[in-house]
Short mmCIF file of C-alpha atoms and ligand atoms in Angstrom, two decimals:
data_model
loop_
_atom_site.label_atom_id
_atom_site.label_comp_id
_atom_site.label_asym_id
_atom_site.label_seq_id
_atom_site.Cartn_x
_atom_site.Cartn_y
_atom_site.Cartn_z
CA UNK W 1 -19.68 0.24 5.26
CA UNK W 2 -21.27 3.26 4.03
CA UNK W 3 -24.34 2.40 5.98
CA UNK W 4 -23.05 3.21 9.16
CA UNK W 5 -21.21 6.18 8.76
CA UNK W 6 -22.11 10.03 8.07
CA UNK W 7 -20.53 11.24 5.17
CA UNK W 8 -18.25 13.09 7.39
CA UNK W 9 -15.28 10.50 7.77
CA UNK W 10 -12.72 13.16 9.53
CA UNK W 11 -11.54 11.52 13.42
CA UNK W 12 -11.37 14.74 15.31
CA UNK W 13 -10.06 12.56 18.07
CA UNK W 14 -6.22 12.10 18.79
CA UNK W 15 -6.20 8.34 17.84
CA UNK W 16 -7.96 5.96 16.03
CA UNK W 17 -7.46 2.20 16.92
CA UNK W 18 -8.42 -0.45 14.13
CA UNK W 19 -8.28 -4.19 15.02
CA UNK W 20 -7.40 -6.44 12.53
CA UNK W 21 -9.39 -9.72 13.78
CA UNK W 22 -7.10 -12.56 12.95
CA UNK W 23 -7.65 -14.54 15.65
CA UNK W 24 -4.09 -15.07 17.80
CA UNK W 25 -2.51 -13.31 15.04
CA UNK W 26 -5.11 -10.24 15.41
CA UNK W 27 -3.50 -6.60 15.54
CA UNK W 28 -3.98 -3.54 16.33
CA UNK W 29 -3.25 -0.73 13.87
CA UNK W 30 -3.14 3.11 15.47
CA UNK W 31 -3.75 6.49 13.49
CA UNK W 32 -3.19 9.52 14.45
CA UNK W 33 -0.46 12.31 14.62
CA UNK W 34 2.31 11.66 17.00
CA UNK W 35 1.60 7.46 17.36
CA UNK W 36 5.32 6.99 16.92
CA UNK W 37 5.08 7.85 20.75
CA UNK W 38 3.14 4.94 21.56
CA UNK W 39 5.56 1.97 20.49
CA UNK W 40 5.48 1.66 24.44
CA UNK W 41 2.26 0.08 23.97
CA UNK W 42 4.33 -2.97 22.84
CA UNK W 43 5.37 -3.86 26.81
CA UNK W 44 1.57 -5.19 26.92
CA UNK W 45 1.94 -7.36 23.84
CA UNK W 46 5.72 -8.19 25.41
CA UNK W 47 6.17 -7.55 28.72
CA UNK W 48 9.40 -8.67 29.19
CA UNK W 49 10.86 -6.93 25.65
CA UNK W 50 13.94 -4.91 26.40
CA UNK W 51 15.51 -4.12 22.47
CA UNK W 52 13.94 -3.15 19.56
CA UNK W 53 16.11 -3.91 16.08
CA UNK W 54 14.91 -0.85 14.04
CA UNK W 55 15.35 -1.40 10.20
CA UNK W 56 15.03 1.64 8.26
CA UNK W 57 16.18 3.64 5.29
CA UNK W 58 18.40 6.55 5.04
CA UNK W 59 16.10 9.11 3.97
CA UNK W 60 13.80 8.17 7.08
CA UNK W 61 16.51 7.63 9.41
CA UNK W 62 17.83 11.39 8.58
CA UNK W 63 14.76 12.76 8.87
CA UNK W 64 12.89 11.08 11.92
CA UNK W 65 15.22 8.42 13.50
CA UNK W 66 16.03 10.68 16.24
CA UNK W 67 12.34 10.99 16.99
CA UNK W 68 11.79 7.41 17.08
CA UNK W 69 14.93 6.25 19.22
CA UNK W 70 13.60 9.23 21.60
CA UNK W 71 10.26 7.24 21.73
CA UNK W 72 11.91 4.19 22.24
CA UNK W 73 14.01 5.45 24.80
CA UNK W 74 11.17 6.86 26.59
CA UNK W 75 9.14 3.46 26.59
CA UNK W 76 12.57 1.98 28.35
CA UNK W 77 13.96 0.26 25.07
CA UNK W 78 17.37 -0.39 24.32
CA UNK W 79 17.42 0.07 20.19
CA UNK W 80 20.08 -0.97 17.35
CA UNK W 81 19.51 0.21 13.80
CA UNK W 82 19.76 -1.55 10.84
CA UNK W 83 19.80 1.46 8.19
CA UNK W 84 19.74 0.60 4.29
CA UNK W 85 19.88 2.45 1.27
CA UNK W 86 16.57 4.01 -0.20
CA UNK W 87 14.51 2.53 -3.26
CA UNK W 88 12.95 -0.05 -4.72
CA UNK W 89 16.01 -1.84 -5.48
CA UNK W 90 16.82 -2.74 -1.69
CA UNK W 91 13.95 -4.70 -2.10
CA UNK W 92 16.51 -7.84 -2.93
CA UNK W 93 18.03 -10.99 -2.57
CA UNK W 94 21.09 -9.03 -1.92
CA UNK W 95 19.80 -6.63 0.49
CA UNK W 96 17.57 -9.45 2.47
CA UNK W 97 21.16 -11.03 3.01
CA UNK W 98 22.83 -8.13 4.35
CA UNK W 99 20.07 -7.41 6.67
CA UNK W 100 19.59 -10.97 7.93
CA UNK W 101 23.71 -11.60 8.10
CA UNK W 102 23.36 -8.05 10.16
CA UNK W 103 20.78 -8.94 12.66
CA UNK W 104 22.23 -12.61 13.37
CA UNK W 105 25.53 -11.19 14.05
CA UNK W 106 23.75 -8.75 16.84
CA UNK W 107 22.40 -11.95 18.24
CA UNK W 108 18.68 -11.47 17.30
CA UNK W 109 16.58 -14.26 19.35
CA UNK W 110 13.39 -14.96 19.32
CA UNK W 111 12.51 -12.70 22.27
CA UNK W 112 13.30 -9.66 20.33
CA UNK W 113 11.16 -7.53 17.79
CA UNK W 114 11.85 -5.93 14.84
CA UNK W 115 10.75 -2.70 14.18
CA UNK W 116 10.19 -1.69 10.11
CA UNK W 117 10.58 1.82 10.36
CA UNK W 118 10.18 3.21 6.99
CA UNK W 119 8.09 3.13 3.39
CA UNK W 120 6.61 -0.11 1.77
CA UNK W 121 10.30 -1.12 0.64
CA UNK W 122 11.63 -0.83 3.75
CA UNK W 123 8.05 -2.80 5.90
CA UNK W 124 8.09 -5.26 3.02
CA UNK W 125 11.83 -6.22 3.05
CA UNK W 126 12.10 -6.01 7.22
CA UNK W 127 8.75 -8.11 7.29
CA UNK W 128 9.71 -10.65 5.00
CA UNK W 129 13.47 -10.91 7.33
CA UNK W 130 11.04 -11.00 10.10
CA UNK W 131 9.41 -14.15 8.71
CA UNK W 132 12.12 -15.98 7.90
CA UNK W 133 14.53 -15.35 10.94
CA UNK W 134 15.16 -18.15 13.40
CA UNK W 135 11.91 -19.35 11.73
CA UNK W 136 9.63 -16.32 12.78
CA UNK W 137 10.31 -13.36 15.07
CA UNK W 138 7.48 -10.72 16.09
CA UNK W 139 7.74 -7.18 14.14
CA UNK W 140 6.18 -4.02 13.97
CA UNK W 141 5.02 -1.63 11.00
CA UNK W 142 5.88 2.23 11.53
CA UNK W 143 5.00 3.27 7.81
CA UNK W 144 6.15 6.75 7.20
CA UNK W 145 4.92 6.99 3.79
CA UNK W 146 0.67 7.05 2.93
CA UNK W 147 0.80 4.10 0.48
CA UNK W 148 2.29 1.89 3.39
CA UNK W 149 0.10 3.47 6.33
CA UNK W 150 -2.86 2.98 4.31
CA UNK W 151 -1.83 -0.21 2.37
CA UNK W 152 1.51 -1.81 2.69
CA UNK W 153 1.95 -2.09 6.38
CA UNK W 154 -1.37 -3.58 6.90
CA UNK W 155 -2.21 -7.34 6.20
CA UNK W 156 1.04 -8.92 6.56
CA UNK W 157 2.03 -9.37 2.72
CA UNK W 158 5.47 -9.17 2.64
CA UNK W 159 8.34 -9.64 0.19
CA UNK W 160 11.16 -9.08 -2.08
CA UNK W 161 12.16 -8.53 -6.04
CA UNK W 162 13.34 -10.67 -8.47
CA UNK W 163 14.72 -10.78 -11.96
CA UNK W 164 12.09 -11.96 -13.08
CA UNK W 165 9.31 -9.65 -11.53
CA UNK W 166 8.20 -7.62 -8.33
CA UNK W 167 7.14 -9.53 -4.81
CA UNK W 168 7.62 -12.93 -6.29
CA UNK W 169 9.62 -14.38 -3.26
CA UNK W 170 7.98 -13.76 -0.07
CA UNK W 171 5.29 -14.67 2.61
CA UNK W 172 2.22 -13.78 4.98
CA UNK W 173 3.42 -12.78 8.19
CA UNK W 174 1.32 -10.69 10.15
CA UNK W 175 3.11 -7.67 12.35
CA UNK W 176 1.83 -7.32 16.22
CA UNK W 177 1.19 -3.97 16.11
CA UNK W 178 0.64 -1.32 13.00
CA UNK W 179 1.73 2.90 14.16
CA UNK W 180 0.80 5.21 11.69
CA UNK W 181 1.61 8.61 12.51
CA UNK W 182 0.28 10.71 10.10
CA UNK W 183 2.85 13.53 11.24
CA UNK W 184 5.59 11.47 9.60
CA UNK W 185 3.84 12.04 5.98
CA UNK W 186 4.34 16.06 6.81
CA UNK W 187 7.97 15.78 4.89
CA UNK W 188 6.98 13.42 1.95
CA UNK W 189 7.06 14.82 -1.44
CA UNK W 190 3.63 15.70 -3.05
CA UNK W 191 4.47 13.23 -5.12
CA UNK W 192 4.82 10.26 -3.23
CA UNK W 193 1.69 11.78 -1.18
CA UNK W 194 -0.43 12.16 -4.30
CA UNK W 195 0.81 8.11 -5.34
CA UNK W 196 -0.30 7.21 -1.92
CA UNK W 197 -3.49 8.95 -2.10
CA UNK W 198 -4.31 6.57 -5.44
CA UNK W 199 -4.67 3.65 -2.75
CA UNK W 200 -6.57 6.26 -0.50
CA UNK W 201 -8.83 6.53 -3.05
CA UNK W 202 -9.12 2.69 -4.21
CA UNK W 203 -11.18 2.08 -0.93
CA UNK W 204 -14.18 4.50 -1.71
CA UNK W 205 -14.07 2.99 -5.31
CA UNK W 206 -14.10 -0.84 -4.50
CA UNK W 207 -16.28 -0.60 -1.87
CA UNK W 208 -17.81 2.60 -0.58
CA UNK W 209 -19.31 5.55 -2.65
CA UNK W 210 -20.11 7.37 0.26
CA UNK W 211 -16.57 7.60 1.51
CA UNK W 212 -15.02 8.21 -2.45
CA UNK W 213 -18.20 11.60 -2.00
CA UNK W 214 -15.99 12.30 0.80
CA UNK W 215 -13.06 12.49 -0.52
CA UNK W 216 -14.16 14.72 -3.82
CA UNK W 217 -14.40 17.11 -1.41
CA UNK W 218 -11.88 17.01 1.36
CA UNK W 219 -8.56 15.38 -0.32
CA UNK W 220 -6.44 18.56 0.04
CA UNK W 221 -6.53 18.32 3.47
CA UNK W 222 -6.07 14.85 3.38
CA UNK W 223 -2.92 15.50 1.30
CA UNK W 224 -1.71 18.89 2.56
CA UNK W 225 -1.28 18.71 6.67
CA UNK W 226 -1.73 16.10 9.31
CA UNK W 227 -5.68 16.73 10.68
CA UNK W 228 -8.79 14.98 11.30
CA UNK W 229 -9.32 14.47 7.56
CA UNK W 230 -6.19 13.03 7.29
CA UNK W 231 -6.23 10.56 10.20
CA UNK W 232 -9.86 10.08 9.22
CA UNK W 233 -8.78 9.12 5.61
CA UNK W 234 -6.08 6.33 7.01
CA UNK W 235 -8.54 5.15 9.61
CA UNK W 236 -10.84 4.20 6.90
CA UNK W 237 -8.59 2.52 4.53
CA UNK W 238 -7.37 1.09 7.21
CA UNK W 239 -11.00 -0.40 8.56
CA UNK W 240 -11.33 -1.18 5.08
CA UNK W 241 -8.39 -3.57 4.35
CA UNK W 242 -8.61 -4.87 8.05
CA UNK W 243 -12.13 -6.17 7.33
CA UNK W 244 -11.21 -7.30 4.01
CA UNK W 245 -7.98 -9.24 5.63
CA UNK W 246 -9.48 -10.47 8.45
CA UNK W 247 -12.13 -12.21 5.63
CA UNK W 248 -9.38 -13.55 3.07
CA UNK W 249 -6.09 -13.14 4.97
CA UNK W 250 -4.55 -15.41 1.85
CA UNK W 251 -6.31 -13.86 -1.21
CA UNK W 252 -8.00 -16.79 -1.85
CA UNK W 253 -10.89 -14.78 -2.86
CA UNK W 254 -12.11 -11.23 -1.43
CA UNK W 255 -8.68 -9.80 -0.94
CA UNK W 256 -8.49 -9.68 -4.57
CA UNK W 257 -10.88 -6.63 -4.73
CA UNK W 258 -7.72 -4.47 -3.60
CA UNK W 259 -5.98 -5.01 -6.61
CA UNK W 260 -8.41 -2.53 -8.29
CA UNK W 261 -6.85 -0.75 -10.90
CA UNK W 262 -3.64 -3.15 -10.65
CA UNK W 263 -3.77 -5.43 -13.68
CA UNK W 264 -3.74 -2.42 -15.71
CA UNK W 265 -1.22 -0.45 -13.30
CA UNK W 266 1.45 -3.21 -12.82
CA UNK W 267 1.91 -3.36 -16.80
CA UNK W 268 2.43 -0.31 -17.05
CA UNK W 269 4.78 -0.25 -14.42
CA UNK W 270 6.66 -2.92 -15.76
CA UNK W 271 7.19 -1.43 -19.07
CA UNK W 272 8.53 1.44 -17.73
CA UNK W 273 10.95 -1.01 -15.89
CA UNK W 274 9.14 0.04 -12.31
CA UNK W 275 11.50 2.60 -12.54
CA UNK W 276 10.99 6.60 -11.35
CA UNK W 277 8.99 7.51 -14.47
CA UNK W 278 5.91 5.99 -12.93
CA UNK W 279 5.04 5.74 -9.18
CA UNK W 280 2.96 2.67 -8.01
CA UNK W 281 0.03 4.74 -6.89
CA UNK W 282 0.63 7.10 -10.30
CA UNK W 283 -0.23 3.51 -12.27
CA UNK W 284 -2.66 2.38 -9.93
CA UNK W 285 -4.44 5.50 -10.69
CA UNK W 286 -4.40 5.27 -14.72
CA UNK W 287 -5.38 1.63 -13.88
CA UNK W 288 -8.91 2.43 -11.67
CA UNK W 289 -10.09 4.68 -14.63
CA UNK W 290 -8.87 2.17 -17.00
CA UNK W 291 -10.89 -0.43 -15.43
CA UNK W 292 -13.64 1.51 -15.02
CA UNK W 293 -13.88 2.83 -18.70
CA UNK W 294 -13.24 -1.30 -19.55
CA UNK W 295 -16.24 -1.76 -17.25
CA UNK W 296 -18.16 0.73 -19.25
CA UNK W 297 -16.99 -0.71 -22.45
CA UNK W 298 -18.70 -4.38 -21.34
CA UNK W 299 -21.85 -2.68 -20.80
CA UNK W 300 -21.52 -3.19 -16.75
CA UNK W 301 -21.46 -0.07 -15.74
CA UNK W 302 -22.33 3.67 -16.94
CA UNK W 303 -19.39 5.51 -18.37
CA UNK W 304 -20.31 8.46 -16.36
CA UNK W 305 -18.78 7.19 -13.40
CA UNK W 306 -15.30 6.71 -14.95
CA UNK W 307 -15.58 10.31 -15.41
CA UNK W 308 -16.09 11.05 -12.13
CA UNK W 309 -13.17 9.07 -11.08
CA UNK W 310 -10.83 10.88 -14.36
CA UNK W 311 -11.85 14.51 -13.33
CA UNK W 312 -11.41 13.90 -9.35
CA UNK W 313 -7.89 12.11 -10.18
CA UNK W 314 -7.35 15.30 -12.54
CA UNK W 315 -8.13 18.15 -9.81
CA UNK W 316 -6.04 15.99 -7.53
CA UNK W 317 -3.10 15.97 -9.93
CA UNK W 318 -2.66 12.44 -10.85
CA UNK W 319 -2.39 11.13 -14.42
CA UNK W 320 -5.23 9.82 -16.14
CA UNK W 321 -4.24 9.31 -19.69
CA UNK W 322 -1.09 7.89 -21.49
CA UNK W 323 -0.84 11.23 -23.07
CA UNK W 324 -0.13 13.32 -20.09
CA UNK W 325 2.96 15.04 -20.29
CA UNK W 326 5.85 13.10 -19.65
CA UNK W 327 3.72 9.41 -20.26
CA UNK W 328 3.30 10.73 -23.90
CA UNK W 329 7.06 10.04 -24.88
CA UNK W 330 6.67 6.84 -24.66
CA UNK W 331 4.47 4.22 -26.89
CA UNK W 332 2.90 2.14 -24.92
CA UNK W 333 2.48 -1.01 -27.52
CA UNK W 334 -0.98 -2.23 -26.12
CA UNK W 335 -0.34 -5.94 -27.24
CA UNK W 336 2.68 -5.74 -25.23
CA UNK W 337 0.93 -4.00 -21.90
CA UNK W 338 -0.96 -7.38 -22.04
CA UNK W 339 1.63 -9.61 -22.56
CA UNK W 340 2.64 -8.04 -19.29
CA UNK W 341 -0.16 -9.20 -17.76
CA UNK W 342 -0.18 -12.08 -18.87
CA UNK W 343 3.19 -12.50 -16.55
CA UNK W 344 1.43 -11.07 -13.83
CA UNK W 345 1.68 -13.83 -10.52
CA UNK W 346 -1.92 -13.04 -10.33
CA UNK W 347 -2.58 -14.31 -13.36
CA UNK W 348 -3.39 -18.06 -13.67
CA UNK W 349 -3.75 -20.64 -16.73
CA UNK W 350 -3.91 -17.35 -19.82
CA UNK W 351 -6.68 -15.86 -18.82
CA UNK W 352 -7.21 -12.34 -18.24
CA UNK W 353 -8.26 -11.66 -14.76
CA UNK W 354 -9.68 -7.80 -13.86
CA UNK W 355 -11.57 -6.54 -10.78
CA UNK W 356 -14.31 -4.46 -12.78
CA UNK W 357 -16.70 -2.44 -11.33
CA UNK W 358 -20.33 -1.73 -11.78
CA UNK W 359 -20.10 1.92 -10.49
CA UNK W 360 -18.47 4.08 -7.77
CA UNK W 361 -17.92 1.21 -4.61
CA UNK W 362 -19.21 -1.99 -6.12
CA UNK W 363 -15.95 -3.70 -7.65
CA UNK W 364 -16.41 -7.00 -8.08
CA UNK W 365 -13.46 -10.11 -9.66
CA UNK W 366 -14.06 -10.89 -13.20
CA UNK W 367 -12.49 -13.36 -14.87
CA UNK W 368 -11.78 -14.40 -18.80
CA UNK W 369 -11.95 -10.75 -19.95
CA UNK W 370 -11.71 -11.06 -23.52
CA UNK W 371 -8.22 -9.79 -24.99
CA UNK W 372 -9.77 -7.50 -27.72
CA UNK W 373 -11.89 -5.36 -24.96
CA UNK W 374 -8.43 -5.03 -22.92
CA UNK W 375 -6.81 -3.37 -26.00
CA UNK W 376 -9.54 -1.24 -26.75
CA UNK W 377 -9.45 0.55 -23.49
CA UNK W 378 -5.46 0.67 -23.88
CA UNK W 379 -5.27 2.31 -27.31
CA UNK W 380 -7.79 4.60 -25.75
CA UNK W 381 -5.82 6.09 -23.58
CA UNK W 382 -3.11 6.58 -25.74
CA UNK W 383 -1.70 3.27 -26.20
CA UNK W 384 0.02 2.23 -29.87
P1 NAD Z 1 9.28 3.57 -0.52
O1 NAD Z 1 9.32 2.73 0.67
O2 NAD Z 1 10.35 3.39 -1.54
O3 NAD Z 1 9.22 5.09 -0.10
C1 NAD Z 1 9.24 6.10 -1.11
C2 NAD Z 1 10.35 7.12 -0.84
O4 NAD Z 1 9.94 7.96 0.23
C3 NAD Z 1 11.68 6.51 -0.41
O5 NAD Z 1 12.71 7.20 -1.05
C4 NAD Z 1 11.73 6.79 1.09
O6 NAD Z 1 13.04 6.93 1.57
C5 NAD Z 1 10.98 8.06 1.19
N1 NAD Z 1 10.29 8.31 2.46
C6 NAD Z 1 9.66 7.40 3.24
N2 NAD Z 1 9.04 8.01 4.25
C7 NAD Z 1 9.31 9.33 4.13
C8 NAD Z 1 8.92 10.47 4.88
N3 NAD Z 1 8.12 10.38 5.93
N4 NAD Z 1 9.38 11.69 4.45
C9 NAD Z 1 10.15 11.79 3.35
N5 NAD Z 1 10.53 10.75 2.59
C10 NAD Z 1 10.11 9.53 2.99
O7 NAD Z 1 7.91 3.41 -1.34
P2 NAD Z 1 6.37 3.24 -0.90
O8 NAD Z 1 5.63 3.95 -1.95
O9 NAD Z 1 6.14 3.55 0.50
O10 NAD Z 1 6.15 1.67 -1.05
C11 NAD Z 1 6.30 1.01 -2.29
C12 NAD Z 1 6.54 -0.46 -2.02
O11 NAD Z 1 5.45 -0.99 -1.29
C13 NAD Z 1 6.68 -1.29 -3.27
O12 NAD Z 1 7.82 -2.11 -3.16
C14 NAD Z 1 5.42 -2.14 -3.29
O13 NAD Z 1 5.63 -3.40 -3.90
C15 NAD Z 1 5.13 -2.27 -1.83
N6 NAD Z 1 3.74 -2.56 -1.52
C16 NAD Z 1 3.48 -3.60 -0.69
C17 NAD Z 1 2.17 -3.90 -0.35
C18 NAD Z 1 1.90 -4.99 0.63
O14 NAD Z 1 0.72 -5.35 0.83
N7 NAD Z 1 2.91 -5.56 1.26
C19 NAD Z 1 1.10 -3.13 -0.84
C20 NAD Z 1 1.41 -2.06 -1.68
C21 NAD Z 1 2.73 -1.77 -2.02
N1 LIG Z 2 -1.99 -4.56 -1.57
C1 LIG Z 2 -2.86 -5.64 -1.79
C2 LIG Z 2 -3.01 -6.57 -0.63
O1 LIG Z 2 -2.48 -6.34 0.43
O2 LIG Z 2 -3.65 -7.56 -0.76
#
C-alpha cells in the first residue's frame, strides 16, 4: 500500500469511507469524529427500518447513550436498549442467553437491526446474537473503543468465551455498516487507548513500513485528541484489514497475517488468566517484538528492526519486556507459555505456527517453528 500514499497518512477531511468488497455482503465502514450522527445512513441500506435494538454496556451507555439515541432519534428511529454489564466476562454462554431471551421477548424479526454499540466485548457478543437470531438478522458496529474501530468491528469475526478458552464458539457474520467515531475514544483510559494503539501499530508492521515511519512520529496525536491523525490512523487500519478481508474473509490463508504478534500475546494472556493484569493490545505488543526478535534469531531478518519496534513501543508507553514493572512479579515458565500455544485454536496437528517477519511491513506465515527457538526468545525477555 505504501506505494500509493505520501508518508503523510492524516485525513484532514470530515469522513473517511472504506468499503469492505465482499460482494452482497460488502460494507461500508465510516471514520471520522461525530459518525455516530450518520446511523441515518442505514434508511438507504433499509428503507423501510423503523427500530434499532441497541446492545451496549454500562460504561458506554453512561457515557454516550444519550448521544446515540439523540442520533437515532434524529434519523426517525424508534430505539430499545439492551444494556449489559462491562468486561470480558459478558462475553458468555450466560450473557448470549440473556441477551437473546431479551431481544425475542421484544419481538425482534427479521426486519429489524441490531445495533452493537460498545467495545470488542460488547460488537463481538451482539454480533455473534446477531448471527444466530431467527437464523440471521442485519447489525451494525459502533465501536467506541480503538482496538474495535480499528480491529474488532471490522471483518465480521464474532464470538463468545468458554471454559476452555477465548472466541471458541462463534461465527462470520458480516455487519452492514461499520461507524467509527473517533470522538467516542476522547473518554477512554490511556490505557485501553495505548492497548488499542498495539493493533494500530500491527498494520504498519505486517504490511507497510511507510505507514509504521508515520506513526514514529505522529502517535501522540493519534492517541491524545480526535484529529486528522487520528481519523487518518483508523482509516488506514481500516483499508488495511478491509483489503485483507475482502481477500481471505475465512482465514483460510492471508487473514492470518493479522495475528502478528498473537501466538506469543495470547499465551501470555492466558497465563495471566486474560485477566486485568494484561490488556490484549498490552500482549499483542510484547508479542510483535517477540516475533520480531524470534525472526532475528532464525536469521530472517536484522535484529535492528526489532529495536525499532521495542524503543517506539517504549516512547509510546507499552511494555516490551517480561521485566517491566508489574510483568516482573510473575514467572513466566517459558515451557508452559508454549504449552499455551500449543492450545491455541489456531494451532493445528503440534506444530508451532508464527507470522514472522523479515523487517518493518513484510510479515509473512511460518509454520513448524522449532520449539527450542520459541523458548529462547521467551527466556529472553524475562521468561523462567
Ligand atoms: P471492551 O469491549 O471490554 O472495552 C474495554 C473497556 O472500555 C470496557 O470496560 C468498556 O466498558 C470501556 N469502554 C468502551 N468504550 C469506551 C469509551 N468510549 N469511553 C470509556 N470507556 C469505554 O474491550 P476491547 O478492548 O474493546 O475489546 C476486547 C475484545 O475484543 C476481546 O474480547 C477480544 O477477543 C475481542 N476482539 C475481537 C476481534 C474480532 O475480530 N472480532 C479482534 C480483536 C479483539
Ligand atoms: N483480529 C484478527 C482478525 O480479524 O482476523
Amino acid at each position: 500500500m505504501s506505494e500509493t500514499r505520501t508518508a503523510d497518512f492524516a485525513v484532514r477531511d470530515a469522513r473517511a469511507r472504506i468499503r469492505v468488497e465482499l460482494g452482497a455482503r460488502g460494507y461500508d465502514i465510516v471514520v471520522g469524529a461525530g459518525t455516530l450522527a450518520d446511523i441515518g445512513l442505514s434508511k438507504a441500506i433499509w428503507p423501510k427500518l423503523r427500530r434499532v435494538l441497541v446492545v451496549s454496556d454500562e460504561t458506554v451507555d453512561r457515557l454516550h447513550g444519550a448521544r446515540l439515541a439523540e442520533a437515532l432519534a434524529g434519523a426517525g428511529f424508534a430505539r430499545e436498549s439492551v444494556v449489559l454489564p462491562p468486561g470480558e466476562a459478558t462475553k458468555s454462554f450466560a450473557m448470549l442467553e440473556t441477551l437473546c431471551e431479551t431481544l425475542l421477548a421484544r419481538r425482534i424479526d427479521r426486519g429489524d437491526v441490531v445495533v452493537a454499540f460498545g467495545g470488542g466485548v460488547i460488537g463481538d457478543l451482539a454480533g455473534f446474537a446477531a448471527a444466530i437470531l431467527l437464523r440471521g438478522i442485519d447489525y451494525v458496529q459502533i465501536p467506541t473503543t480503538l482496538l474495535a474501530q480499528v480491529d474488532s468491528s471490522v471483518g465480521g469475526k464474532t464470538a463468545i468465551d468458554t471454559k476452555l478458552g477465548k472466541n471458541l464458539v462463534g461465527a462470520f457474520h458480516q455487519p452492514r455498516l461499520v461507524l467509527a467515531d473517533t470522538a467516542l475514544l476522547d473518554t477512554l483510559p490511556r490505557r485501553d487507548l495505548l492497548a488499542g494503539y498495539a493493533e494500530v501499530a500491527k498494520y504498519g508492521l505486517i504490511m507497510d513500513e511507510a505507514f509504521f515511519g508515520w506513526l514514529e512520529r505522529a502517535w501522540p496525536r493519534v492517541v491524545e485528541r480526535a484529529g486528522p491523525e487520528r481519523t487518518g490512523a483508523i482509516d488506514f487500519s481500516c483499508r488495511a484489514k478491509a483489503a485483507i478481508v475482502a481477500e481471505d474473509e475465512r482465514e483460510t490463508g492471508r487473514r492470518a497475517l493479522l495475528n502478528f504478534g498473537h501466538t506469543f500475546g495470547h499465551a501470555l494472556e492466558a497465563e495471566c488468566g486474560f485477566g486485568d493484569e494484561l490488556r490484549h493490545g498490552e500482549a499483542v505488543a510484547l508479542g510483535m517484538v517477540m516475533a520480531f526478535d524470534l525472526s532475528a534469531a532464525m536469521g530472517l531478518c536484522d535484529p535492528a528492526a526489532g529495536e525499532r519496534v521495542r524503543r517506539h513501543f517504549a516512547a509510546a508507553g507499552l511494555p516490551t519486556s517480561l521485566r517491566a514493572n508489574t510483568l516482573a512479579a510473575r514467572p513466566w515458565p517459558a515451557e508452559r507459555l508454549v504449552e499455551h500455544m500449543l492450545s491455541d485454536k489456531k494451532t493445528r496437528g503440534g506444530a508451532l505456527t508464527f507470522i514472522l517477519a523479515r523487517g518493518v511491513g513484510r510479515a509473512f506465515v511460518a509454520h513448524d517453528v522449532p520449539r527450542d527457538r520459541v523458548i529462547a526468545t521467551l527466556r529472553a525477555h524475562g521468561a523462567a
